[in-house]
Amino acid sequence: MPRSRTPAAGPTLIAVLGDQLSLNLSSLQIADRSRDVVVMAEVADEASYVRHHKKKIAFLFSAMRHFAAELQASGWQVRYVRLDDKTNGGSLTSEVARMARQLKATGVVVTEPGEWRVREMIGTWESATGLPVRIVPDDRFIASRDEFASWAEGRKSLRMEYFYREMRRKTGLLRDGDEPEGGRWNFDSENRKPAKSDLFIPEPLRFAPDAITRDVLDLVSERFSNHFGDLEPFWFAVTRHDAEKQLRHFLKTGLAQFGDYQDAMLLSEPFLYHSILSLYINCGLIDPLDLCRRVETEYREGRAPLNAAEGFIRQIIGWREYVRGIYWLKMPAYVNGNYLSATRPLPDFYWTGETDMACLKAAIGQTKTEAYAHHIQRLMVTGNFALLCGFDPKQVHEWYLAVYADAYEWVELPNTVGMSLFADGGLLGSKPYAASGNYINKMSDYCGTCRYDVKKRTGAGACPFNALYWDFLDRNADKLAGNPRMTQMYATWRRMAKSDQDAVRRDARTFLDALTPWTA
Ligand code: FAD
Ligand code: DLZ
Ligand code: SF4
């Protein structure tokens, strides 16, 4: 039976998870820093349940260590368990239970975790510790889970756009009285310019590793050498102070052009005008609403145009909040979605980067070196290719969860299974984001360097995306041909000569059969 607290009893244990590095975290708000003890733990289970990119583990461990120091500096007692502590039991549960015993704690408090898997685990903590466990809502999001569920209740369609308008109303961001600033809620149609490499494109700030980070890099290099990606050079910010510097750098050098070139891709420019802030926002070093208010100020004071400010704010109070709402509304079933019955194994080059398709080589190569790719690379290159080829959504999901420094299941899963693979049958998007090589050619400079010919549909040297695109439509006609937003594409397919259709099917089959499945 859980014990109840008595006035003279021991401390409450405040368990702070790796993505809860916020000084105003809800669990800390209700704790007493003169009595209670914060517990943080680097654990093997969390670091290896997928083959996380080495940079992702190093980033999070270093950010956790710096956060523990920040808490101590502001008067908190912190018990920090390092991965290489001899007594580390290897799981969050083992460490919470061990610390609870050591501290003679009388209860455990934790802010609700971001992931279903971890929520299930926390459900076992009362029996593991013999103590009452209080789970408090995570108020770092604009919409609570209940609020999202009420918004979704009874709606036939859960489109992001309508939810986003609610969030604009709630926050008051970019409002002109009762109307949206500029007379429209959404300026996306202005945000589709291809970029040229002769533009001035800012680089993200690069931070030299300090002694704490160097220790972590040694640890990761020793313990996770079989994980994906390059560990060094390591330049992410690992403190709130440095994350704030990157934020200010983005406001000054990237935001004004963010909208125009949001969908562009360039071989020599992995970051373009993107903010490179998701990893800091998701682990709690940057507050998303504060960031949006500062983006609005840039617009109001004439330093950024409306299409940039609105486009950026929409990604955060729209997409980011919306995918979190969908995740908690639809889990645990959501992870099993496979509307298009896709079963092909992920090919080895997603892990090695060795392919002669220039677009995939660039997106995966950059993912290996930086643990980063921007949204259109994730959606329209690796995601689009996975959709067209019919890769197993679970394998694709595990790949995205592993390879990006910003990846946590609550945000990654809906983007992968829903937005990218249409495996949820259209809950998130009204049609699949399927595209031929033509889209990639329009939005990037990849094709000019590729051994394939983007203008050729079939035959020797033809861009594989082309046959795969039409073959995808053909293979999935029973599920997609009735979609009103796909009528035109299916009309084009049906008008194609039988011999051309046969060539598409033949080339797609030959290409797919030649892929080498990944074997771990
Ligand atoms: P910017 O382009 O500068 O955008 C600003 C911010 O908006 C981001 O920092 C992020 O917080 C937010 N944002 C933008 N798009 C989205 C979106 N679709 N969903 C949620 N937030 C968004 N984002 C993650 O944070 N973690 C993930 O694991 C993740 N997995 C993805 C998987 C797939 C298949 C796809 C298509 C997208 C995924 N995204 C994910 C969304 C998006 O690609 C990243 O948020 C973005 O690329 C991060 O880079 P940035 O900070 O430079 O973003
Ligand atoms: C992603 C991650 C990693 C790599 N390591 C840890 C860890 O050692 N300790 C920890 O508390 N959290 C870690 N995380 C984050 C968790 O896997 C998970 O995403 C969050 O706890 C969900 O809120
Ligand atoms: Fe990618 Fe095709 Fe362009 Fe090559 S030609 S870069 S495979 S879209």
Coordinates of C-alpha atoms and ligand atoms in Angstrom, one line a residue:
M1 CA 0.0 0.0 0.0
P2 CA 1.3 3.5 -0.8
R3 CA 2.2 5.4 2.4
S4 CA 0.7 8.8 3.0
R5 CA 2.7 11.8 3.8
T6 CA 3.2 12.9 7.4
P7 CA 4.5 16.3 8.4
A8 CA 7.9 15.1 9.6
A9 CA 8.3 12.6 6.8
G10 CA 11.1 12.5 4.1
P11 CA 11.2 14.4 0.9
T12 CA 9.0 14.0 -2.2
L13 CA 11.0 12.7 -5.1
I14 CA 10.6 14.9 -8.2
A15 CA 11.4 12.8 -11.2
V16 CA 12.5 15.0 -14.1
L17 CA 12.8 13.3 -17.5
G18 CA 15.2 14.0 -20.2
D19 CA 12.8 16.2 -22.2
Q20 CA 11.6 18.1 -19.2
L21 CA 14.5 20.6 -18.9
S22 CA 12.4 23.6 -18.0
L23 CA 12.8 25.7 -14.8
N24 CA 9.0 26.3 -14.7
L25 CA 8.1 22.6 -15.2
S26 CA 4.8 21.8 -13.5
S27 CA 6.3 19.2 -11.2
L28 CA 8.8 21.8 -9.9
Q29 CA 6.2 24.4 -9.5
I30 CA 4.4 22.3 -6.9
A31 CA 7.5 21.1 -5.1
D32 CA 9.3 22.6 -2.1
R33 CA 13.0 23.2 -3.0
S34 CA 14.0 23.3 0.7
R35 CA 12.7 19.8 1.3
D36 CA 12.1 17.8 -1.9
V37 CA 14.7 16.2 -4.1
V38 CA 14.9 16.2 -7.9
V39 CA 16.0 12.9 -9.5
M40 CA 17.3 12.7 -13.1
A41 CA 18.8 9.6 -14.7
E42 CA 20.7 8.7 -17.8
V43 CA 19.5 5.2 -18.4
A44 CA 20.5 2.5 -20.9
D45 CA 16.8 1.6 -21.7
E46 CA 15.9 5.1 -22.9
A47 CA 19.2 5.5 -24.8
S48 CA 18.8 2.3 -26.7
Y49 CA 15.2 1.4 -27.3
V50 CA 15.8 2.6 -30.8
R51 CA 19.3 3.1 -32.3
H52 CA 19.2 6.9 -31.5
H53 CA 21.7 9.0 -33.4
K54 CA 24.9 9.4 -31.4
K55 CA 24.5 13.2 -31.5
K56 CA 21.0 12.9 -30.1
I57 CA 22.1 11.0 -27.1
A58 CA 25.1 13.3 -26.5
F59 CA 22.9 16.3 -26.8
L60 CA 20.3 15.1 -24.4
F61 CA 22.8 13.8 -21.8
S62 CA 24.8 17.0 -21.9
A63 CA 21.7 19.2 -21.7
M64 CA 20.5 17.0 -18.8
R65 CA 23.8 17.5 -16.9
H66 CA 23.8 21.2 -17.5
F67 CA 20.1 21.4 -16.4
A68 CA 20.9 19.5 -13.2
A69 CA 23.7 22.1 -12.5
E70 CA 21.3 24.9 -13.3
L71 CA 18.7 23.5 -10.8
Q72 CA 21.4 23.1 -8.1
A73 CA 22.6 26.7 -8.7
S74 CA 19.0 27.9 -7.9
G75 CA 18.8 26.0 -4.7
W76 CA 17.4 22.6 -5.6
Q77 CA 18.8 19.3 -4.3
V78 CA 19.4 17.1 -7.2
R79 CA 20.4 13.4 -7.4
Y80 CA 21.8 12.9 -10.9
V81 CA 22.4 9.3 -12.0
R82 CA 25.0 9.0 -14.8
L83 CA 24.9 6.2 -17.3
D84 CA 28.2 4.9 -16.1
D85 CA 27.4 5.0 -12.4
K86 CA 28.1 1.4 -11.1
T87 CA 24.7 1.2 -9.4
N88 CA 22.7 2.4 -12.3
G89 CA 19.9 -0.2 -12.9
G90 CA 19.4 0.9 -16.5
S91 CA 15.8 2.0 -16.5
L92 CA 13.8 5.1 -15.3
T93 CA 11.8 2.8 -13.0
S94 CA 14.8 1.2 -11.4
E95 CA 16.4 4.6 -10.7
V96 CA 13.3 6.2 -9.3
A97 CA 12.7 3.2 -7.1
R98 CA 16.4 3.1 -6.0
M99 CA 16.5 6.8 -5.2
A100 CA 13.1 6.7 -3.4
R101 CA 14.6 4.0 -1.1
Q102 CA 17.9 5.9 -0.5
L103 CA 16.1 9.2 0.2
K104 CA 13.4 7.6 2.3
A105 CA 11.0 9.5 0.1
T106 CA 7.3 9.7 0.9
G107 CA 6.0 10.2 -2.6
V108 CA 6.9 10.7 -6.2
V109 CA 5.8 13.6 -8.5
V110 CA 6.4 13.7 -12.2
T111 CA 5.2 15.9 -15.0
E112 CA 3.3 13.7 -17.5
P113 CA 5.8 12.3 -20.1
G114 CA 5.7 13.0 -23.8
E115 CA 5.5 9.4 -24.8
W116 CA 2.8 6.7 -24.4
R117 CA 5.5 4.1 -23.7
V118 CA 6.9 6.1 -20.8
R119 CA 3.4 6.9 -19.4
E120 CA 2.8 3.1 -19.3
M121 CA 6.0 2.7 -17.4
I122 CA 5.1 5.4 -14.9
G123 CA 1.9 3.5 -14.3
T124 CA 4.2 0.8 -12.6
W125 CA 6.0 3.2 -10.3
E126 CA 3.5 2.9 -7.4
S127 CA 4.2 -0.8 -7.1
A128 CA 7.9 -0.4 -7.9
T129 CA 8.4 2.2 -5.1
G130 CA 5.5 1.5 -2.7
L131 CA 4.8 5.2 -2.8
P132 CA 2.0 7.4 -4.1
V133 CA 2.9 8.8 -7.5
R134 CA 1.3 12.0 -8.7
I135 CA 1.4 12.8 -12.4
V136 CA 0.8 16.5 -13.2
P137 CA -0.1 17.9 -16.6
D138 CA 2.7 19.3 -18.8
D139 CA 1.7 22.9 -19.2
R140 CA 4.5 23.8 -21.6
F141 CA 1.9 23.2 -24.4
I142 CA -0.7 25.8 -25.5
A143 CA -3.5 23.3 -25.7
S144 CA -3.9 20.7 -22.9
R145 CA -4.7 17.2 -23.9
D146 CA -8.3 17.6 -22.6
E147 CA -8.7 20.8 -24.6
F148 CA -7.6 19.0 -27.8
A149 CA -9.9 16.1 -27.1
S150 CA -12.9 18.6 -26.6
W151 CA -12.0 20.3 -29.9
A152 CA -11.8 17.0 -31.7
E153 CA -15.0 15.6 -30.2
G154 CA -17.8 15.1 -32.7
R155 CA -15.8 16.5 -35.6
K156 CA -15.9 14.6 -38.9
S157 CA -12.6 16.0 -40.0
L158 CA -9.7 17.0 -37.7
R159 CA -7.9 19.4 -40.0
M160 CA -4.9 21.3 -38.6
E161 CA -6.1 24.6 -40.1
Y162 CA -9.2 24.8 -37.9
F163 CA -7.3 23.8 -34.8
Y164 CA -4.7 26.4 -35.7
R165 CA -7.3 29.2 -35.8
E166 CA -8.4 28.2 -32.4
M167 CA -4.8 28.5 -31.1
R168 CA -4.5 31.9 -32.8
R169 CA -7.7 33.0 -31.0
K170 CA -6.5 31.5 -27.7
T171 CA -3.0 33.1 -27.8
G172 CA -4.0 36.3 -29.5
L173 CA -1.0 35.9 -31.8
L174 CA -1.2 37.9 -35.1
R175 CA -4.6 39.2 -34.4
D176 CA -6.1 42.5 -35.7
G177 CA -9.0 43.0 -33.4
D178 CA -11.3 40.0 -34.1
E179 CA -9.7 39.3 -37.4
P180 CA -6.4 37.6 -38.4
E181 CA -3.6 40.0 -39.1
G182 CA -3.4 40.8 -42.8
G183 CA -7.0 39.5 -43.4
R184 CA -6.0 35.8 -43.8
W185 CA -5.2 33.1 -41.3
N186 CA -2.6 31.4 -43.6
F187 CA 0.0 32.7 -46.0
D188 CA 1.3 29.3 -47.0
S189 CA 0.7 29.9 -50.7
E190 CA 3.4 32.6 -50.6
N191 CA 5.9 30.3 -49.0
R192 CA 7.0 28.0 -51.9
K193 CA 9.9 29.7 -53.6
P194 CA 12.8 27.6 -54.7
A195 CA 16.2 28.9 -53.5
K196 CA 19.4 29.6 -55.3
S197 CA 22.8 29.1 -53.7
D198 CA 23.9 32.6 -54.5
L199 CA 21.5 33.9 -51.8
F200 CA 23.0 35.0 -48.5
I201 CA 22.1 32.1 -46.3
P202 CA 23.0 32.2 -42.6
E203 CA 24.7 29.4 -40.8
P204 CA 23.4 28.2 -37.4
L205 CA 25.6 29.1 -34.4
R206 CA 28.1 26.4 -33.5
F207 CA 29.0 26.0 -29.9
A208 CA 32.3 24.5 -28.8
P209 CA 31.9 21.5 -26.4
D210 CA 32.7 22.4 -22.8
A211 CA 34.2 20.0 -20.3
I212 CA 30.8 18.5 -19.4
T213 CA 30.0 17.9 -23.1
R214 CA 33.5 16.4 -23.7
D215 CA 32.8 13.8 -20.9
V216 CA 29.5 13.0 -22.5
L217 CA 31.1 12.6 -26.0
D218 CA 33.6 10.2 -24.6
L219 CA 30.8 8.2 -22.9
V220 CA 28.7 8.1 -26.1
S221 CA 31.6 7.2 -28.2
E222 CA 32.4 4.3 -25.9
R223 CA 28.9 3.0 -25.2
F224 CA 27.0 3.7 -28.4
S225 CA 29.5 3.1 -31.2
N226 CA 27.0 0.9 -33.0
H227 CA 24.4 3.6 -33.1
F228 CA 23.6 5.6 -36.2
G229 CA 25.3 8.8 -37.2
D230 CA 28.5 10.9 -36.6
L231 CA 29.2 12.0 -33.1
E232 CA 31.6 14.8 -34.1
P233 CA 31.9 17.6 -34.9
F234 CA 29.4 18.3 -32.1
W235 CA 28.2 21.9 -32.0
F236 CA 24.6 21.9 -30.5
A237 CA 23.8 24.2 -27.7
V238 CA 23.4 22.3 -24.5
T239 CA 22.4 25.1 -22.1
R240 CA 19.4 27.4 -22.0
H241 CA 21.8 30.3 -22.4
D242 CA 23.2 29.0 -25.7
A243 CA 19.9 27.8 -27.0
E244 CA 18.6 31.4 -26.4
K245 CA 21.6 32.7 -28.4
Q246 CA 20.6 30.4 -31.4
L247 CA 17.1 31.7 -31.0
R248 CA 18.2 35.4 -31.2
H249 CA 20.5 34.5 -34.1
F250 CA 17.5 33.0 -36.0
L251 CA 15.3 36.0 -35.3
K252 CA 18.1 38.3 -36.6
T253 CA 19.4 36.3 -39.6
G254 CA 16.8 33.7 -40.7
L255 CA 13.2 34.7 -39.9
A256 CA 12.7 37.3 -42.5
Q257 CA 13.3 34.8 -45.3
F258 CA 11.9 31.8 -43.5
G259 CA 8.6 32.0 -45.2
D260 CA 9.8 32.5 -48.8
Y261 CA 12.2 29.6 -48.8
Q262 CA 10.5 27.3 -46.3
D263 CA 10.1 24.5 -48.9
A264 CA 13.4 24.9 -50.7
M265 CA 16.3 22.4 -50.7
L266 CA 19.9 23.1 -51.7
L267 CA 22.7 20.6 -51.8
S268 CA 25.3 22.9 -50.1
E269 CA 22.8 24.4 -47.6
P270 CA 21.4 21.9 -45.1
F271 CA 19.8 24.6 -42.9
L272 CA 18.7 27.3 -45.3
Y273 CA 16.5 29.8 -43.3
H274 CA 15.2 27.2 -40.8
S275 CA 15.5 27.9 -37.2
I276 CA 17.3 24.7 -35.9
L277 CA 15.3 25.2 -32.7
S278 CA 13.2 22.0 -32.6
L279 CA 15.7 20.1 -30.5
Y280 CA 15.8 22.9 -27.9
I281 CA 12.0 23.4 -27.8
N282 CA 11.3 19.7 -27.5
C283 CA 13.6 19.1 -24.5
G284 CA 12.4 22.2 -22.7
L285 CA 15.3 24.7 -23.2
I286 CA 13.1 27.1 -25.2
D287 CA 9.5 28.0 -24.4
P288 CA 7.4 27.7 -27.6
L289 CA 4.9 30.4 -26.8
D290 CA 7.6 32.9 -25.8
L291 CA 9.3 32.2 -29.1
C292 CA 6.1 32.8 -31.0
R293 CA 5.6 36.1 -29.2
R294 CA 9.1 37.2 -30.1
V295 CA 8.5 36.3 -33.7
E296 CA 5.4 38.4 -33.7
T297 CA 7.4 41.3 -32.3
E298 CA 9.8 41.0 -35.2
Y299 CA 6.9 41.4 -37.6
R300 CA 5.2 44.2 -35.6
E301 CA 8.5 46.2 -35.5
G302 CA 9.0 45.7 -39.3
R303 CA 11.9 43.3 -39.2
A304 CA 10.1 40.3 -40.7
P305 CA 7.2 40.1 -43.2
L306 CA 3.9 38.7 -42.4
N307 CA 4.3 35.5 -44.5
A308 CA 7.4 34.6 -42.5
A309 CA 6.0 35.4 -39.1
E310 CA 2.7 33.7 -39.8
G311 CA 4.4 30.7 -41.4
F312 CA 6.7 30.2 -38.4
I313 CA 4.0 30.7 -35.8
R314 CA 1.8 28.2 -37.6
Q315 CA 4.5 25.5 -37.4
I316 CA 4.5 25.9 -33.6
I317 CA 1.0 26.7 -32.4
G318 CA -0.5 24.9 -35.3
W319 CA 1.4 21.8 -36.4
R320 CA 3.4 21.2 -33.2
E321 CA 0.4 21.4 -30.9
Y322 CA -1.9 19.6 -33.4
V323 CA 0.4 16.5 -33.8
R324 CA 0.7 16.3 -30.0
G325 CA -3.1 16.4 -29.7
I326 CA -3.5 13.7 -32.3
Y327 CA -0.9 11.5 -30.7
W328 CA -2.6 11.5 -27.3
L329 CA -6.0 11.2 -28.8
K330 CA -5.2 8.2 -31.0
M331 CA -2.5 6.3 -29.1
P332 CA -1.9 3.4 -28.6
A333 CA -3.6 2.2 -31.8
Y334 CA -2.0 5.0 -33.9
V335 CA 1.4 3.3 -34.0
N336 CA -0.2 0.3 -35.8
G337 CA -1.8 2.3 -38.6
N338 CA -1.1 0.8 -42.0
Y339 CA -3.9 2.0 -44.3
L340 CA -2.1 1.3 -47.5
S341 CA -1.0 -2.2 -46.3
A342 CA 2.7 -1.3 -46.9
T343 CA 5.0 -4.2 -45.9
R344 CA 8.3 -3.7 -47.8
P345 CA 11.3 -3.6 -45.5
L346 CA 13.3 -0.4 -45.2
P347 CA 16.4 -0.6 -47.5
D348 CA 19.9 -0.5 -46.0
F349 CA 20.8 2.9 -47.5
Y350 CA 18.5 4.7 -45.1
W351 CA 21.1 3.7 -42.5
T352 CA 24.2 3.9 -44.6
G353 CA 23.4 6.8 -46.9
E354 CA 24.9 4.9 -49.8
T355 CA 22.6 5.5 -52.8
D356 CA 23.2 7.1 -56.2
M357 CA 19.9 9.1 -56.0
A358 CA 21.3 12.5 -55.2
C359 CA 18.2 13.8 -53.3
L360 CA 18.2 10.8 -50.9
K361 CA 22.0 10.8 -50.6
A362 CA 21.8 14.5 -49.6
A363 CA 19.0 14.1 -47.1
I364 CA 20.3 10.9 -45.5
G365 CA 23.9 12.0 -45.6
Q366 CA 23.1 15.2 -43.8
T367 CA 21.0 13.3 -41.3
K368 CA 24.0 11.2 -40.5
T369 CA 26.3 14.1 -40.0
E370 CA 24.0 16.6 -38.4
A371 CA 21.1 14.6 -36.9
Y372 CA 19.0 17.2 -38.7
A373 CA 17.1 17.5 -41.9
H374 CA 14.5 20.2 -42.5
H375 CA 10.8 19.6 -43.0
I376 CA 10.7 19.3 -46.7
Q377 CA 13.6 16.9 -46.8
R378 CA 11.9 14.7 -44.2
L379 CA 8.5 14.9 -45.9
M380 CA 9.2 15.1 -49.7
V381 CA 12.5 13.2 -50.0
T382 CA 12.9 10.4 -47.4
G383 CA 9.2 10.4 -46.5
N384 CA 7.9 10.6 -50.1
F385 CA 10.2 7.8 -51.2
A386 CA 9.1 5.6 -48.3
L387 CA 5.5 6.3 -49.2
L388 CA 6.0 5.5 -52.9
C389 CA 8.0 2.3 -52.3
G390 CA 5.5 1.1 -49.7
F391 CA 8.0 0.7 -46.8
D392 CA 6.6 -0.8 -43.6
P393 CA 5.3 2.2 -41.5
K394 CA 6.7 0.7 -38.3
Q395 CA 10.2 0.5 -39.7
V396 CA 10.0 4.0 -41.2
H397 CA 8.7 5.3 -37.8
E398 CA 11.6 3.7 -36.0
W399 CA 14.0 5.3 -38.4
Y400 CA 12.7 8.8 -37.9
L401 CA 12.5 8.3 -34.2
A402 CA 16.2 7.3 -34.1
V403 CA 17.9 9.6 -36.5
Y404 CA 16.9 13.2 -35.6
A405 CA 18.1 15.1 -32.5
D406 CA 14.5 16.5 -32.1
A407 CA 12.7 13.2 -32.2
Y408 CA 10.3 12.1 -29.5
E409 CA 7.4 9.8 -30.4
W410 CA 4.6 12.3 -29.7
V411 CA 5.9 14.6 -32.4
E412 CA 7.6 12.1 -34.7
L413 CA 4.9 9.5 -35.0
P414 CA 2.0 11.6 -36.4
N415 CA 4.4 13.3 -38.8
T416 CA 5.6 9.9 -40.1
V417 CA 2.6 7.6 -39.9
G418 CA 0.1 10.4 -40.6
M419 CA 1.5 13.2 -42.6
S420 CA 4.2 11.3 -44.5
L421 CA 2.9 7.8 -45.0
F422 CA -0.9 8.3 -45.0
A423 CA -0.9 5.2 -42.8
D424 CA -3.7 6.7 -40.7
G425 CA -6.0 6.7 -43.7
G426 CA -6.2 10.5 -43.9
L427 CA -6.8 11.6 -40.4
L428 CA -4.0 14.1 -40.6
G429 CA -3.9 15.0 -44.3
S430 CA -6.6 15.0 -46.9
K431 CA -4.3 13.2 -49.4
P432 CA -0.9 11.6 -49.4
Y433 CA 2.1 13.8 -49.9
A434 CA 3.1 11.7 -53.0
A435 CA 5.2 13.4 -55.6
S436 CA 7.3 12.5 -58.7
G437 CA 10.8 13.7 -59.3
N438 CA 9.4 16.9 -60.8
Y439 CA 8.5 18.3 -57.4
I440 CA 12.1 17.7 -56.1
N441 CA 13.5 19.2 -59.2
K442 CA 11.4 22.3 -58.8
M443 CA 12.2 22.8 -55.2
S444 CA 15.9 21.9 -55.1
D445 CA 19.2 21.8 -57.0
Y446 CA 19.6 18.0 -56.4
C447 CA 18.6 16.7 -59.8
G448 CA 21.3 18.6 -61.7
T449 CA 24.0 16.5 -59.9
C450 CA 22.2 13.2 -60.1
R451 CA 23.0 10.3 -62.4
Y452 CA 19.3 9.9 -63.1
D453 CA 17.3 12.0 -65.5
V454 CA 14.4 13.6 -63.7
K455 CA 12.6 14.3 -67.1
K456 CA 12.5 10.6 -68.0
R457 CA 9.6 8.6 -66.7
T458 CA 10.8 5.1 -67.6
G459 CA 13.7 3.3 -69.3
A460 CA 17.5 3.4 -68.6
G461 CA 18.6 6.3 -66.4
A462 CA 15.1 7.5 -65.6
C463 CA 14.5 9.1 -62.2
P464 CA 13.2 6.3 -60.0
F465 CA 10.7 8.7 -58.3
N466 CA 8.8 8.9 -61.6
A467 CA 7.9 5.3 -62.3
L468 CA 7.4 4.8 -58.5
Y469 CA 5.0 7.7 -58.3
W470 CA 2.7 6.3 -61.0
D471 CA 3.1 2.8 -59.8
F472 CA 2.1 4.0 -56.3
L473 CA -1.1 5.5 -57.7
D474 CA -1.8 2.3 -59.6
R475 CA -1.1 -0.1 -56.7
N476 CA -3.3 1.9 -54.3
A477 CA -6.1 2.8 -56.7
D478 CA -8.7 1.0 -54.6
K479 CA -8.0 3.2 -51.6
L480 CA -7.1 6.5 -53.3
A481 CA -8.8 6.8 -56.6
G482 CA -12.0 8.0 -54.9
N483 CA -10.2 10.8 -53.1
P484 CA -11.5 14.1 -54.7
R485 CA -8.1 15.7 -54.3
M486 CA -6.6 12.9 -56.5
T487 CA -9.0 12.9 -59.3
Q488 CA -6.8 14.8 -61.7
M489 CA -3.8 12.5 -61.1
Y490 CA -5.8 9.4 -61.7
A491 CA -7.3 10.9 -64.8
T492 CA -3.8 11.5 -66.1
W493 CA -2.8 7.9 -65.2
R494 CA -5.9 6.5 -67.0
R495 CA -5.1 8.6 -70.1
M496 CA -1.6 7.1 -70.3
A497 CA -1.1 4.6 -73.1
K498 CA -1.3 1.0 -72.0
S499 CA 2.4 0.5 -73.1
D500 CA 3.5 3.4 -71.0
Q501 CA 1.6 2.1 -68.0
D502 CA 3.2 -1.3 -68.5
A503 CA 6.6 0.3 -68.6
V504 CA 5.9 2.1 -65.4
R505 CA 4.8 -1.1 -63.6
R506 CA 7.8 -3.0 -65.0
D507 CA 10.4 -0.4 -64.0
A508 CA 8.9 0.1 -60.6
R509 CA 8.9 -3.6 -59.9
T510 CA 12.5 -4.0 -61.1
F511 CA 13.6 -1.1 -59.0
L512 CA 11.8 -2.3 -55.9
D513 CA 13.0 -5.8 -56.2
A514 CA 16.6 -4.6 -56.4
L515 CA 16.4 -2.8 -53.0
T516 CA 18.5 -4.5 -50.3
P517 CA 16.6 -4.7 -47.0
W518 CA 18.3 -3.5 -43.9
T519 CA 19.3 -6.3 -41.5
A520 CA 20.2 -4.9 -38.1
Ligands
FAD1 P1 11.7 25.2 -38.6 O1 11.5 24.9 -40.0 O2 12.5 26.3 -38.3 O3 10.2 25.3 -37.9 C1 10.0 26.0 -36.7 C2 9.5 25.0 -35.6 O4 8.2 24.6 -36.0 C3 10.3 23.8 -35.4 O5 11.4 24.0 -34.6 C4 9.3 22.8 -34.8 O6 9.2 23.0 -33.4 C5 8.0 23.3 -35.4 N1 7.5 22.5 -36.5 C6 7.6 22.7 -37.8 N2 7.0 21.7 -38.5 C7 6.5 20.9 -37.6 C8 5.7 19.7 -37.7 N3 5.3 19.2 -38.8 N4 5.3 19.0 -36.5 C9 5.7 19.6 -35.3 N5 6.4 20.7 -35.2 C10 6.8 21.3 -36.3 N6 9.7 17.6 -35.7 C11 10.2 17.3 -34.4 O7 10.3 18.3 -33.7 N7 10.5 16.1 -34.0 C12 10.4 15.0 -34.9 O8 10.7 13.9 -34.5 C13 9.9 15.2 -36.2 N8 9.8 14.2 -37.0 C14 9.3 14.4 -38.3 C15 9.1 13.3 -39.2 C16 8.6 13.5 -40.4 C17 8.4 12.3 -41.3 C18 8.3 14.8 -40.9 C19 7.7 15.0 -42.2 C20 8.4 15.9 -40.0 C21 8.9 15.7 -38.7 N9 9.1 16.8 -37.8 C22 9.5 16.6 -36.6 C23 8.6 18.2 -38.2 C24 9.7 19.1 -38.8 O9 10.3 18.4 -39.9 C25 10.7 19.5 -37.7 O10 10.1 20.1 -36.6 C26 11.7 20.6 -38.3 O11 12.3 20.1 -39.5 C27 12.7 21.0 -37.3 O12 13.6 21.9 -37.8 P2 13.7 23.4 -37.4 O13 13.7 23.6 -35.9 O14 14.8 24.0 -38.2 O15 12.2 23.8 -37.9
DLZ2 C1 15.5 10.2 -25.6 C2 16.0 10.0 -24.3 C3 17.3 9.4 -24.1 C4 18.2 9.1 -25.2 N1 17.8 9.2 -22.9 C5 17.1 9.5 -21.8 C6 17.6 9.2 -20.5 O1 18.7 8.7 -20.3 N2 16.9 9.6 -19.4 C7 15.6 10.2 -19.6 O2 15.0 10.6 -18.6 N3 15.1 10.4 -20.8 C8 15.8 10.1 -21.9 N4 15.3 10.3 -23.1 C9 13.9 10.8 -23.3 C10 12.9 9.7 -23.0 O3 13.2 8.6 -23.9 C11 11.5 10.0 -23.3 O4 11.4 10.5 -24.6 C12 10.9 11.0 -22.4 O5 11.0 10.6 -21.1 C13 9.4 11.2 -22.7 O6 8.9 12.3 -22.0
SF4_3 FE1 16.2 12.5 -56.8 FE2 15.3 11.8 -59.2 FE3 16.2 14.2 -58.9 FE4 17.9 12.1 -58.8 S1 16.7 12.9 -60.6 S2 17.9 13.9 -57.4 S3 16.6 10.6 -57.9 S4 14.4 13.4 -57.9

